[in-house]
Amino acid sequence: MGWRWTALPTVTPTAKPAVSPITELFAGDETCQEFKPKVKEAGRDLTSDRFKQLLEERGCQVLSDRKLGQPDGVAWIEYGSIDSTGHKEGWKLAKRLPDELDGLCAIITMLLEGGWKTVRVVTDHGWLLLPGGLPKFELPKYLTETRWGRCAHVKEGVQSDLLSVPWHWASTVHIALPPGIGVFKASLEYTHGGLSLQECLVPELTISSAAPAVDEVVITSLKWVGLRCRSRPAQRRRGCWWTSGR
């Protein structure tokens, strides 16, 4: 188990590409909107579809619970609905966490049993959860280019006493943050984007399988009996062969 600091602000459009294996493909500038970086070569906003396409173009397989890929390479798989559930249901997220963790364990087990030797679990950001709502801090929307619960891109020329941090993808862009656990929008029980330890310090888990990996599978015999096919595959595990009838 390890840890790392997330990108700022701690929102998915900024922090997810920063933790991906293709982070070097992205950059930002003053024209970027909604905290999204751009694809360097194309100069276009990074979208979910473009992100997956770039992963595959760089040789990183995009997996799902029905597609395990080739375990002799590298891959990316996304799991969980903690963030969407938190934004939608607020404090009720707490009820969902045991199921989310059980599902994560199932995904890890599936990958290891599918032949992957190592699974690295990362997340883009942490979050704040306060039943009844986080304290509201005033920042009029008309003063900002983008204003989310815990972060805002203030318009050029607007003077503000708020804490300001450089955007991860462009140091010339500064992001305003509310003090403490304050938020710029009312009635938020769950949110993220700020500078609290809960949002910025995230875990990294690396899980390896102790089971021997399957190196090669071949069909040693094949025979048709009527409309039934009988085959005998053989698998080599660390130098030795074992067979089973079908």
Coordinates of C-alpha atoms in Angstrom, one line a residue:
M1 CA 0.0 0.0 0.0
G2 CA 1.3 3.4 -1.0
W3 CA 0.0 7.0 -1.4
R4 CA 0.4 10.1 -3.6
W5 CA -0.8 13.7 -3.9
T6 CA -3.5 14.3 -6.5
A7 CA -3.5 17.0 -9.1
L8 CA -5.2 20.3 -8.4
P9 CA -8.0 21.1 -8.5
T10 CA -9.2 17.7 -7.2
V11 CA -11.8 17.1 -9.8
T12 CA -12.1 14.3 -12.3
P13 CA -11.4 16.2 -15.6
T14 CA -8.1 17.4 -14.1
A15 CA -7.0 14.5 -11.9
K16 CA -8.0 11.4 -13.9
P17 CA -5.7 12.1 -16.9
A18 CA -3.0 13.0 -14.4
V19 CA -3.0 9.6 -12.9
S20 CA -3.3 7.7 -16.2
P21 CA -0.4 5.9 -18.0
I22 CA -0.6 8.5 -20.9
T23 CA -0.4 11.7 -18.9
E24 CA 2.3 13.1 -21.1
L25 CA -0.1 13.4 -24.0
F26 CA -2.1 16.2 -22.3
A27 CA -1.6 19.9 -21.6
G28 CA -3.6 23.0 -20.7
D29 CA -3.8 26.8 -21.3
E30 CA -6.0 29.8 -20.6
T31 CA -8.6 28.7 -23.2
C32 CA -9.5 25.4 -21.5
Q33 CA -12.9 25.0 -20.0
E34 CA -14.4 23.0 -17.1
F35 CA -10.9 22.1 -15.8
K36 CA -10.3 19.8 -18.9
P37 CA -6.9 19.6 -20.4
K38 CA -6.4 19.2 -24.2
V39 CA -4.7 16.6 -26.3
K40 CA -1.4 18.1 -27.2
E41 CA -1.2 16.9 -30.8
A42 CA -4.8 17.5 -31.8
G43 CA -5.4 20.6 -29.6
R44 CA -8.9 19.3 -28.8
D45 CA -10.5 19.0 -25.4
L46 CA -10.0 15.6 -23.7
T47 CA -13.2 13.6 -23.7
S48 CA -13.9 10.1 -22.4
D49 CA -13.9 8.6 -25.9
R50 CA -10.7 10.3 -26.9
F51 CA -9.1 9.2 -23.6
K52 CA -9.9 5.5 -24.3
Q53 CA -8.8 5.9 -27.9
L54 CA -5.4 7.3 -26.9
L55 CA -4.9 4.5 -24.4
E56 CA -5.4 1.9 -27.1
E57 CA -3.2 3.8 -29.6
R58 CA -0.4 3.7 -27.1
G59 CA -0.7 0.0 -26.6
C60 CA -2.7 0.1 -23.3
Q61 CA -5.7 -2.3 -23.5
V62 CA -9.0 -0.9 -22.3
L63 CA -10.7 -3.7 -20.3
S64 CA -14.2 -4.3 -18.8
D65 CA -15.7 -7.0 -16.6
R66 CA -16.4 -9.0 -19.9
K67 CA -13.1 -8.2 -21.6
L68 CA -9.9 -9.3 -19.8
G69 CA -7.5 -8.7 -22.6
Q70 CA -4.0 -10.2 -22.9
P71 CA -2.2 -10.4 -19.6
D72 CA 1.2 -10.2 -21.1
G73 CA 0.7 -6.5 -21.8
V74 CA -0.6 -3.4 -19.9
A75 CA -4.2 -2.4 -19.5
W76 CA -6.6 0.1 -18.0
I77 CA -10.0 -0.7 -16.4
E78 CA -12.4 1.6 -14.6
Y79 CA -14.6 0.5 -11.7
G80 CA -17.0 2.0 -9.2
S81 CA -19.7 4.6 -8.8
I82 CA -18.6 6.3 -5.6
D83 CA -18.3 9.7 -7.2
S84 CA -21.5 9.6 -9.1
T85 CA -23.4 8.2 -6.1
G86 CA -22.0 10.9 -3.8
H87 CA -23.0 13.7 -6.1
K88 CA -26.5 12.2 -6.6
E89 CA -27.3 10.9 -3.1
G90 CA -25.1 12.9 -0.7
W91 CA -24.7 11.3 2.8
K92 CA -26.4 8.1 1.5
L93 CA -23.1 7.3 -0.1
A94 CA -22.0 5.9 3.2
K95 CA -24.5 3.0 2.8
R96 CA -23.0 2.1 -0.6
L97 CA -19.4 1.9 0.4
P98 CA -19.3 -1.8 1.6
D99 CA -20.8 -2.9 -1.7
E100 CA -18.4 -0.7 -3.7
L101 CA -15.4 -2.3 -1.9
D102 CA -16.7 -5.8 -2.4
G103 CA -17.1 -5.1 -6.1
L104 CA -13.5 -3.8 -6.3
C105 CA -12.2 -6.9 -4.6
A106 CA -14.2 -9.0 -7.2
I107 CA -12.7 -7.0 -10.1
I108 CA -9.1 -7.5 -8.7
T109 CA -9.7 -11.2 -8.2
M110 CA -11.1 -11.6 -11.7
L111 CA -8.0 -9.9 -13.2
L112 CA -5.6 -12.1 -11.3
E113 CA -7.5 -15.2 -12.1
G114 CA -7.5 -14.1 -15.7
G115 CA -3.7 -14.3 -15.8
W116 CA -2.7 -10.7 -14.9
K117 CA 0.3 -10.8 -12.5
T118 CA -0.1 -7.4 -10.9
V119 CA -3.0 -5.1 -10.4
R120 CA -2.4 -1.4 -9.4
V121 CA -5.4 0.4 -8.0
V122 CA -5.4 4.2 -8.2
T123 CA -8.0 6.9 -7.8
D124 CA -8.1 10.4 -9.2
H125 CA -9.1 12.3 -6.0
G126 CA -10.6 12.1 -2.5
W127 CA -13.8 13.8 -1.3
L128 CA -15.6 15.4 1.6
L129 CA -18.9 14.1 3.0
L130 CA -20.9 16.0 5.6
P131 CA -24.6 15.1 6.4
G132 CA -26.6 18.3 6.5
G133 CA -24.4 20.1 4.0
L134 CA -21.0 21.8 3.9
P135 CA -20.7 25.5 4.9
K136 CA -21.5 27.9 2.0
F137 CA -19.0 30.5 1.0
E138 CA -20.2 33.4 -1.3
L139 CA -18.6 33.7 -4.7
P140 CA -21.0 35.1 -7.4
K141 CA -21.1 33.0 -10.5
Y142 CA -20.7 36.1 -12.8
L143 CA -17.2 36.6 -11.4
T144 CA -16.0 33.2 -12.7
E145 CA -15.4 31.4 -15.9
T146 CA -16.1 28.1 -14.2
R147 CA -17.5 27.6 -10.7
W148 CA -17.9 24.1 -9.1
G149 CA -18.5 23.1 -5.5
R150 CA -15.0 23.4 -4.2
C151 CA -13.1 25.3 -6.9
A152 CA -13.6 28.1 -9.4
H153 CA -11.7 29.7 -12.3
V154 CA -12.1 33.4 -11.6
K155 CA -12.3 35.7 -14.6
E156 CA -9.2 37.7 -15.6
G157 CA -9.0 41.0 -13.8
V158 CA -11.3 40.0 -10.9
Q159 CA -9.7 40.8 -7.5
S160 CA -10.2 38.1 -4.8
D161 CA -8.9 37.3 -1.4
L162 CA -9.5 33.6 -1.9
L163 CA -6.7 31.1 -1.7
S164 CA -5.4 30.5 -5.3
V165 CA -3.4 27.6 -6.6
P166 CA -2.0 27.0 -10.1
W167 CA -3.9 24.5 -12.3
H168 CA -2.1 21.2 -12.7
W169 CA -2.2 21.4 -16.5
A170 CA -1.1 25.1 -16.9
S171 CA 0.7 27.1 -14.2
T172 CA -0.5 30.3 -15.7
V173 CA -4.1 29.4 -14.9
H174 CA -5.0 30.0 -11.2
I175 CA -7.9 28.3 -9.4
A176 CA -9.7 29.9 -6.5
L177 CA -10.5 27.7 -3.5
P178 CA -12.9 28.4 -0.5
P179 CA -11.5 28.3 3.0
G180 CA -11.6 25.2 5.2
I181 CA -14.3 22.8 4.0
G182 CA -16.4 25.7 2.5
V183 CA -18.2 25.3 -0.8
F184 CA -19.4 27.8 -3.4
K185 CA -22.8 26.2 -3.8
A186 CA -25.5 25.6 -1.2
S187 CA -26.8 22.2 0.1
L188 CA -23.8 20.1 -0.9
E189 CA -23.2 17.1 1.4
Y190 CA -20.7 15.5 -0.9
T191 CA -18.1 17.3 -3.1
H192 CA -14.4 17.6 -3.9
G193 CA -12.0 20.0 -5.7
G194 CA -10.4 21.7 -2.8
L195 CA -7.2 21.5 -0.9
S196 CA -8.1 19.4 2.2
L197 CA -6.1 16.4 3.1
Q198 CA -9.1 14.2 2.5
E199 CA -9.3 15.4 -1.1
C200 CA -5.6 15.6 -1.9
L201 CA -4.0 12.6 -0.3
V202 CA -5.1 9.3 -2.0
P203 CA -4.0 5.7 -1.6
E204 CA -2.4 3.4 -4.2
L205 CA -2.7 -0.3 -3.9
T206 CA -0.6 -2.9 -5.7
I207 CA -1.8 -6.5 -5.6
S208 CA 0.2 -9.4 -7.0
S209 CA -0.9 -13.0 -7.5
A210 CA 1.0 -15.8 -5.8
A211 CA -0.5 -18.3 -8.2
P212 CA 1.6 -19.5 -11.2
A213 CA 0.6 -17.8 -14.4
V214 CA -0.4 -19.8 -17.5
D215 CA 2.3 -19.3 -20.1
E216 CA 1.0 -21.3 -23.1
V217 CA -2.0 -23.3 -24.2
V218 CA -1.9 -25.8 -27.1
I219 CA -4.3 -28.5 -28.4
T220 CA -2.5 -31.8 -28.2
S221 CA -5.2 -33.9 -29.8
L222 CA -8.5 -33.4 -31.6
K223 CA -11.0 -36.1 -32.6
W224 CA -14.5 -35.9 -34.0
V225 CA -17.0 -38.6 -32.8
G226 CA -20.2 -38.1 -34.7
L227 CA -21.2 -34.5 -34.0
R228 CA -19.1 -34.3 -30.9
C229 CA -15.6 -32.9 -30.8
R230 CA -13.1 -34.3 -28.3
S231 CA -10.0 -32.2 -27.6
R232 CA -7.1 -32.5 -25.1
P233 CA -5.6 -29.1 -24.3
A234 CA -2.3 -28.8 -22.5
Q235 CA -1.1 -25.9 -20.4
R236 CA 2.4 -25.2 -19.3
R237 CA 2.9 -23.7 -15.9
R238 CA 6.4 -22.7 -15.1
G239 CA 8.1 -25.3 -17.2
C240 CA 5.7 -28.3 -16.6
W241 CA 2.8 -29.4 -18.7
W242 CA -0.6 -30.6 -17.5
T243 CA -3.5 -31.8 -19.6
S244 CA -7.2 -32.2 -19.3
G245 CA -9.8 -34.0 -21.5
R246 CA -12.8 -32.2 -23.1

